[in-house]
Amino acid sequence: MAEENVWFITGAGRGMGIDIARSALAAGHSVVATGRNAARVQDAIGEHENLLALALDVTDEAAGAAAAEAAVARFGRIDVLVNNAGNFYAGFFETLSDAQVRAQLDTNFFGQLNVTRAILPILRQQRSGSIVTITSTAAFVGGGFTSAYAASKFALEGWMESLQAEVEQFGITTTTVVPGFFRTELLVEGSSTIWPELQIDDYADGTAQAIAGFKAMNGQQGGDPKKLANALVFLSDSGTLPLRFVAGADAMAAIEQKLTTVQDQIETNRTLSASLSFDA
């Protein structure tokens, strides 16, 4: 059996966070599971002697510090941080209000920074630990109706890639998990998915079609979140978590296509750069 670790998981009151918490507990680990409502987190995961359910709004920096302190008070350490909390402000850029775009970044990007800022000193003092951040295929491949969401996820990828270079000297590893479409609660409207506030005639038909498409997709996604959760715990226990873990055939295909497109663009730009003599 793998060494017992302490997992700290955000967004554990619903969706994939529940599955990650359950998988970690089943593997013999202790789990600090957080969400906006501690009672909901407890009910969602179920009773377990090695579970500590805490209320945590990731956009509240002070709450992150308090949760980290409570975790150490209960279990003495934190070994694996899973930045899982997130939501989806869906809409064309012009139809999303400024407040909606800022709220998207506050949760999906700055929220993860808040929690990591609270826990990283603990890992650094231990000279060990893992930071796992859930991003998305949208962290690599932008698309219509996802501009705010993709911006938040692109930001996470850049931050995590840079963070690895900063913390590896302290024995800390980082991993971004890049899932495709999994049967989580991300597309539950009014909860994880929020539709655009602004109405613009030029976008009306496209908005209606996109909303209908996402509603039809909800619950029908190809990926099984329990399998992904089990895989994350297995890879963590075996010490083989990669720097980036692309999960799902749809995610892999989309990123491979993007890489092909970028390679074509590089060749075009190589020719342009040579003709314009930028490096002369």
Coordinates of C-alpha atoms in Angstrom, one line a residue:
M1 CA 0.0 0.0 0.0
A2 CA 1.2 3.5 -0.8
E3 CA 2.3 5.8 2.1
E4 CA -0.6 7.6 3.6
N5 CA -0.9 11.2 2.4
V6 CA -3.1 14.1 3.3
W7 CA -5.1 15.4 0.3
F8 CA -6.5 18.9 0.2
I9 CA -9.2 19.2 -2.5
T10 CA -11.2 22.3 -3.5
G11 CA -14.6 22.1 -5.1
A12 CA -15.3 18.9 -3.4
G13 CA -19.1 19.4 -2.8
R14 CA -20.0 18.3 -6.3
G15 CA -18.7 16.9 -9.6
M16 CA -15.2 15.5 -9.9
G17 CA -14.1 16.8 -6.5
I18 CA -16.4 14.3 -4.9
D19 CA -14.9 11.4 -6.9
I20 CA -11.3 12.5 -6.2
A21 CA -12.0 12.7 -2.4
R22 CA -13.6 9.3 -2.4
S23 CA -10.8 7.7 -4.4
A24 CA -8.2 9.2 -2.1
L25 CA -10.1 7.9 1.0
A26 CA -10.5 4.5 -0.5
A27 CA -6.7 4.3 -1.1
G28 CA -6.1 4.9 2.6
H29 CA -5.4 8.6 2.5
S30 CA -6.7 11.4 4.7
V31 CA -8.7 14.1 2.9
V32 CA -9.5 17.7 3.6
A33 CA -12.5 18.3 1.3
T34 CA -13.6 21.9 0.8
G35 CA -16.6 23.6 -0.8
R36 CA -18.7 26.7 -0.2
N37 CA -20.9 24.6 2.2
A38 CA -19.2 22.2 4.5
A39 CA -22.3 20.3 5.3
R40 CA -23.0 19.7 1.6
V41 CA -19.4 18.5 1.2
Q42 CA -19.8 16.0 4.1
D43 CA -23.1 14.7 2.7
A44 CA -21.8 14.4 -0.8
I45 CA -18.7 12.4 0.1
G46 CA -20.2 10.5 3.1
E47 CA -19.0 9.8 6.6
H48 CA -15.3 8.8 7.0
E49 CA -13.0 8.9 9.9
N50 CA -10.2 10.4 7.8
L51 CA -12.3 13.1 6.2
L52 CA -12.4 16.7 7.3
A53 CA -15.0 18.8 5.4
L54 CA -14.4 22.5 5.5
A55 CA -16.3 25.6 4.1
L56 CA -14.1 27.4 1.6
D57 CA -14.8 30.1 -1.0
V58 CA -11.7 30.1 -3.0
T59 CA -12.1 33.7 -3.9
D60 CA -11.6 34.6 -0.2
E61 CA -7.9 34.7 0.5
A62 CA -8.4 34.7 4.3
A63 CA -10.7 31.7 4.1
G64 CA -7.9 29.8 2.2
A65 CA -5.5 30.6 5.0
A66 CA -8.0 29.5 7.6
A67 CA -8.7 26.2 5.8
A68 CA -5.0 25.4 5.5
E69 CA -4.5 26.1 9.2
A70 CA -7.4 23.8 10.1
A71 CA -6.1 21.0 7.8
V72 CA -2.7 21.1 9.5
A73 CA -4.3 21.2 13.0
R74 CA -6.2 18.0 12.2
F75 CA -3.7 16.0 10.2
G76 CA -0.4 17.6 10.8
R77 CA 0.6 18.2 7.2
I78 CA -0.7 18.5 3.6
D79 CA 0.9 16.4 0.9
V80 CA -1.3 16.8 -2.2
L81 CA -3.2 20.0 -3.1
V82 CA -5.9 19.5 -5.8
N83 CA -7.1 22.8 -7.3
N84 CA -10.4 21.6 -8.6
A85 CA -12.9 24.4 -7.9
G86 CA -14.3 26.1 -11.0
N87 CA -17.2 27.2 -13.0
F88 CA -18.1 28.2 -16.6
Y89 CA -19.3 31.6 -17.7
A90 CA -20.5 30.6 -21.2
G91 CA -21.1 33.2 -23.9
F92 CA -19.6 35.2 -26.7
F93 CA -17.2 37.9 -25.4
E94 CA -19.5 40.8 -26.2
T95 CA -22.4 39.2 -24.5
L96 CA -20.6 38.6 -21.3
S97 CA -20.7 41.6 -18.9
D98 CA -17.5 42.9 -17.4
A99 CA -18.6 41.6 -14.0
Q100 CA -19.1 38.1 -15.5
V101 CA -15.6 38.0 -17.0
R102 CA -14.1 39.2 -13.8
A103 CA -16.1 36.6 -11.8
Q104 CA -14.8 33.9 -14.2
L105 CA -11.2 34.8 -13.6
D106 CA -11.8 35.3 -9.8
T107 CA -12.9 31.7 -9.4
N108 CA -11.0 29.8 -12.0
F109 CA -7.7 31.6 -11.8
F110 CA -7.3 33.9 -8.8
G111 CA -9.2 31.4 -6.6
Q112 CA -6.6 28.7 -7.3
L113 CA -3.8 31.2 -6.6
N114 CA -5.4 32.1 -3.3
V115 CA -5.5 28.5 -2.1
T116 CA -2.1 27.7 -3.4
R117 CA -0.6 30.8 -1.7
A118 CA -2.0 29.5 1.6
I119 CA -0.7 25.9 1.2
L120 CA 2.6 26.4 -0.6
P121 CA 4.5 27.5 2.5
I122 CA 3.4 24.3 4.2
L123 CA 4.8 22.2 1.4
R124 CA 7.9 24.3 1.2
Q125 CA 8.6 23.8 4.9
Q126 CA 8.1 20.0 4.5
R127 CA 10.3 20.0 1.4
S128 CA 7.8 17.8 -0.3
G129 CA 4.3 17.7 -1.8
S130 CA 2.3 17.9 -5.0
I131 CA 0.2 20.7 -6.5
V132 CA -2.4 19.4 -8.9
T133 CA -4.5 21.9 -10.9
I134 CA -7.5 20.9 -13.0
T135 CA -7.5 22.9 -16.2
S136 CA -9.3 22.0 -19.4
T137 CA -8.9 21.3 -23.1
A138 CA -10.0 25.0 -23.3
A139 CA -6.6 25.8 -21.7
F140 CA -5.1 25.0 -25.1
V141 CA -7.9 25.3 -27.6
G142 CA -10.0 28.4 -27.6
G143 CA -13.4 28.5 -29.3
G144 CA -16.5 30.5 -29.7
F145 CA -18.7 30.9 -26.7
T146 CA -15.8 30.1 -24.3
S147 CA -13.7 33.2 -24.4
A148 CA -13.8 34.0 -20.7
Y149 CA -13.5 30.3 -19.7
A150 CA -10.6 29.7 -22.0
A151 CA -8.8 32.8 -20.8
S152 CA -9.1 31.6 -17.2
K153 CA -7.8 28.1 -18.1
F154 CA -5.0 29.4 -20.4
A155 CA -3.8 31.5 -17.4
L156 CA -3.7 28.5 -15.2
E157 CA -1.5 26.6 -17.6
G158 CA 1.0 29.4 -17.8
W159 CA 1.0 29.9 -14.1
M160 CA 1.5 26.2 -13.3
E161 CA 4.2 25.8 -15.9
S162 CA 6.1 28.6 -14.4
L163 CA 5.5 27.5 -10.8
Q164 CA 7.1 24.2 -11.4
A165 CA 10.4 25.9 -12.2
E166 CA 10.1 27.9 -8.9
V167 CA 9.2 25.1 -6.5
E168 CA 11.0 22.0 -7.7
Q169 CA 14.1 23.1 -5.7
F170 CA 12.0 22.4 -2.6
G171 CA 11.0 18.9 -3.6
I172 CA 7.5 20.0 -4.7
T173 CA 6.0 18.7 -8.0
T174 CA 3.3 20.3 -10.1
T175 CA 0.8 18.7 -12.4
T176 CA -1.9 20.2 -14.6
V177 CA -4.8 17.8 -15.5
V178 CA -6.2 18.7 -18.9
P179 CA -9.6 16.9 -19.2
G180 CA -11.9 16.7 -22.2
F181 CA -15.6 16.4 -21.6
F182 CA -16.4 14.3 -18.5
R183 CA -19.8 13.7 -16.9
T184 CA -19.3 16.2 -14.1
E185 CA -21.6 19.0 -13.0
L186 CA -19.8 21.7 -15.1
L187 CA -22.7 22.0 -17.5
V188 CA -25.4 22.3 -14.8
E189 CA -26.9 25.7 -15.6
G190 CA -27.3 28.2 -12.9
S191 CA -24.9 26.3 -10.7
S192 CA -21.6 25.7 -12.6
T193 CA -22.7 27.1 -15.9
I194 CA -23.8 30.7 -16.1
W195 CA -25.3 32.1 -19.4
P196 CA -24.4 35.6 -20.7
E197 CA -26.2 38.6 -19.3
L198 CA -26.1 40.9 -22.4
Q199 CA -28.4 40.5 -25.4
I200 CA -27.0 41.5 -28.8
D201 CA -29.1 40.8 -31.9
D202 CA -26.1 39.8 -34.0
Y203 CA -25.2 37.0 -31.6
A204 CA -28.8 35.9 -30.8
D205 CA -29.0 32.9 -33.1
G206 CA -25.5 31.7 -32.2
T207 CA -26.2 32.1 -28.5
A208 CA -29.5 30.1 -28.7
Q209 CA -27.7 27.3 -30.7
A210 CA -24.8 27.2 -28.2
I211 CA -27.0 27.0 -25.2
A212 CA -29.1 24.3 -26.7
G213 CA -26.0 22.3 -27.5
F214 CA -24.5 22.5 -24.0
K215 CA -27.9 21.6 -22.5
A216 CA -28.1 18.5 -24.7
M217 CA -24.5 17.6 -23.8
N218 CA -25.0 17.7 -20.1
G219 CA -24.9 14.2 -18.6
Q220 CA -23.9 12.7 -22.0
Q221 CA -20.2 13.5 -21.9
G222 CA -17.9 10.6 -22.8
G223 CA -15.5 10.8 -19.9
D224 CA -16.1 8.9 -16.6
P225 CA -15.0 11.2 -13.7
K226 CA -14.6 8.2 -11.3
K227 CA -12.0 6.6 -13.6
L228 CA -10.1 9.9 -13.9
A229 CA -10.2 10.3 -10.1
N230 CA -8.9 6.8 -9.6
A231 CA -6.1 7.5 -12.2
L232 CA -5.0 10.6 -10.4
V233 CA -4.7 8.8 -7.0
F234 CA -2.9 5.9 -8.6
L235 CA -0.4 8.1 -10.4
S236 CA 0.1 10.1 -7.2
D237 CA 0.7 7.0 -5.1
S238 CA 3.1 5.6 -7.7
G239 CA 5.1 8.9 -7.9
T240 CA 4.4 9.1 -11.7
L241 CA 2.2 12.2 -11.9
P242 CA 3.5 14.0 -15.1
L243 CA 3.9 17.7 -15.5
R244 CA 0.8 17.6 -17.7
F245 CA -1.8 14.9 -17.8
V246 CA -4.1 15.1 -20.8
A247 CA -7.2 13.0 -20.0
G248 CA -9.7 11.8 -22.6
A249 CA -9.5 10.9 -26.3
D250 CA -11.4 14.2 -27.2
A251 CA -8.9 16.3 -25.3
M252 CA -5.9 14.5 -26.9
A253 CA -7.4 14.8 -30.4
A254 CA -8.1 18.5 -30.0
I255 CA -4.7 19.3 -28.6
E256 CA -2.9 17.3 -31.3
Q257 CA -4.9 19.2 -34.0
K258 CA -3.9 22.5 -32.3
L259 CA -0.2 21.4 -32.3
T260 CA -0.4 20.6 -36.0
T261 CA -1.9 24.0 -36.7
V262 CA 0.8 25.8 -34.6
Q263 CA 3.5 23.9 -36.5
D264 CA 2.1 25.1 -39.8
Q265 CA 2.0 28.6 -38.4
I266 CA 5.6 28.3 -37.3
E267 CA 6.7 27.3 -40.8
T268 CA 4.8 30.3 -42.3
N269 CA 6.4 32.6 -39.8
R270 CA 9.8 31.2 -40.3
T271 CA 9.5 32.3 -44.0
L272 CA 8.2 35.7 -43.0
S273 CA 10.9 36.3 -40.4
A274 CA 13.6 35.4 -42.9
S275 CA 12.2 37.8 -45.5
L276 CA 11.8 40.6 -43.0
S277 CA 15.2 40.2 -41.4
F278 CA 14.1 40.5 -37.8
D279 CA 17.3 38.9 -36.5
A280 CA 19.7 40.9 -38.6

